[in-house]
């Protein structure tokens, strides 16, 4: 069944498949990201660069401007945004469909009253 939306027809099945794919990917990000971040954090805590002057220079360069810790924090924020965007989009779609249904109902009722 196609529904009107701003002069365009949108196939509900296509929207549902797209939202399902978005949710699946968001779940994968939520499931995988903590494990991957934990591995990076564990490796950083092991300080594999050593204690000498060369190791210290590498550590300073590697961790400059937040280094991999900043990358992990940005990935976590991005993961949250991916989930949130999907939730907000689903709500917007549901609201739009409900508004369209309400308008159709009102128009049908008005037509019968005339």
Coordinates of C-alpha atoms in Angstrom, one line a residue:
X1 CA 0.0 0.0 0.0
X2 CA 1.4 3.4 -0.9
X3 CA 0.9 6.4 1.3
X4 CA 1.0 10.1 0.3
X5 CA 3.7 12.2 1.9
X6 CA 4.2 15.7 0.7
X7 CA 3.1 15.0 -2.8
X8 CA 5.2 11.9 -3.1
X9 CA 4.2 8.3 -2.7
X10 CA 6.1 6.2 -0.2
X11 CA 5.9 2.5 -0.1
X12 CA 5.6 1.4 3.5
X13 CA 7.5 -1.8 2.8
X14 CA 10.5 0.1 1.5
X15 CA 10.6 2.4 4.5
X16 CA 10.2 -0.5 6.9
X17 CA 13.1 -2.4 5.2
X18 CA 15.3 0.6 5.4
X19 CA 14.5 1.2 9.0
X20 CA 15.1 -2.5 9.8
X21 CA 18.5 -2.3 8.1
X22 CA 19.3 0.9 10.0
X23 CA 18.4 -0.8 13.3
X24 CA 20.4 -3.9 12.5
X25 CA 23.5 -1.8 11.8
X26 CA 23.0 0.3 14.9
X27 CA 22.7 -2.9 17.0
X28 CA 25.9 -4.2 15.4
X29 CA 27.7 -0.9 16.3
X30 CA 26.4 -1.1 19.9
X31 CA 27.5 -4.7 20.2
X32 CA 30.9 -4.4 18.6
X33 CA 32.2 -1.0 19.6
X34 CA 32.6 -1.7 23.4
X35 CA 34.7 -4.8 22.6
X36 CA 36.9 -3.0 20.1
X37 CA 37.3 0.1 22.3
X38 CA 38.2 -2.2 25.2
X39 CA 40.9 -3.9 23.1
X40 CA 42.5 -0.6 22.2
X41 CA 42.3 0.6 25.8
X42 CA 43.9 -2.6 27.0
X43 CA 46.7 -2.3 24.5
X44 CA 47.3 1.3 25.4
X45 CA 47.5 0.4 29.1
X46 CA 50.2 -2.2 28.3
X47 CA 52.4 0.7 27.2
X48 CA 54.1 -1.3 24.4
X49 CA 56.4 1.6 23.5
X50 CA 58.7 0.9 26.4
X51 CA 60.4 3.1 29.0
X52 CA 63.4 4.5 27.0
X53 CA 63.7 7.9 25.4
X54 CA 62.5 6.6 22.0
X55 CA 59.5 4.9 23.6
X56 CA 58.6 8.1 25.5
X57 CA 58.9 10.1 22.3
X58 CA 56.6 7.6 20.5
X59 CA 54.1 7.7 23.4
X60 CA 54.0 11.5 23.3
X61 CA 53.5 11.6 19.6
X62 CA 50.9 8.7 19.6
X63 CA 48.8 10.3 22.4
X64 CA 49.1 13.9 21.2
X65 CA 45.7 15.7 20.9
X66 CA 44.0 12.8 22.6
X67 CA 45.3 10.2 20.1
X68 CA 43.5 6.9 20.1
X69 CA 41.6 7.8 23.3
X70 CA 39.9 10.7 21.5
X71 CA 39.2 8.3 18.6
X72 CA 37.5 5.9 21.0
X73 CA 35.4 8.7 22.5
X74 CA 34.4 10.0 19.1
X75 CA 33.4 6.5 18.0
X76 CA 31.3 6.1 21.2
X77 CA 29.5 9.4 20.5
X78 CA 29.0 8.4 16.8
X79 CA 27.5 5.1 17.9
X80 CA 25.1 6.8 20.2
X81 CA 24.1 9.3 17.4
X82 CA 23.5 6.4 15.0
X83 CA 21.1 4.7 17.4
X84 CA 19.4 8.0 18.3
X85 CA 19.0 9.0 14.6
X86 CA 17.3 5.8 13.8
X87 CA 14.9 6.2 16.8
X88 CA 14.1 9.8 15.9
X89 CA 13.6 8.9 12.2
X90 CA 11.2 6.0 13.1
X91 CA 9.3 8.4 15.4
X92 CA 9.1 11.1 12.6
X93 CA 7.9 8.5 10.1
X94 CA 5.2 7.2 12.6
X95 CA 4.1 10.7 13.4
X96 CA 3.9 11.6 9.7
X97 CA 1.9 8.4 8.9
X98 CA -0.5 9.1 11.8
X99 CA -1.0 12.7 10.7
X100 CA -1.8 11.5 7.2
X101 CA -4.3 9.0 8.5
X102 CA -5.9 11.7 10.7
X103 CA -6.2 14.0 7.8
X104 CA -7.7 11.3 5.6
X105 CA -10.1 10.5 8.4
X106 CA -11.1 14.1 8.8
X107 CA -11.5 14.5 5.0
X108 CA -13.7 11.4 4.8
X109 CA -15.9 12.6 7.7
X110 CA -16.2 16.1 6.1
X111 CA -17.2 14.6 2.8
X112 CA -20.0 12.5 4.4
X113 CA -21.3 15.6 6.3
X114 CA -21.6 17.7 3.1

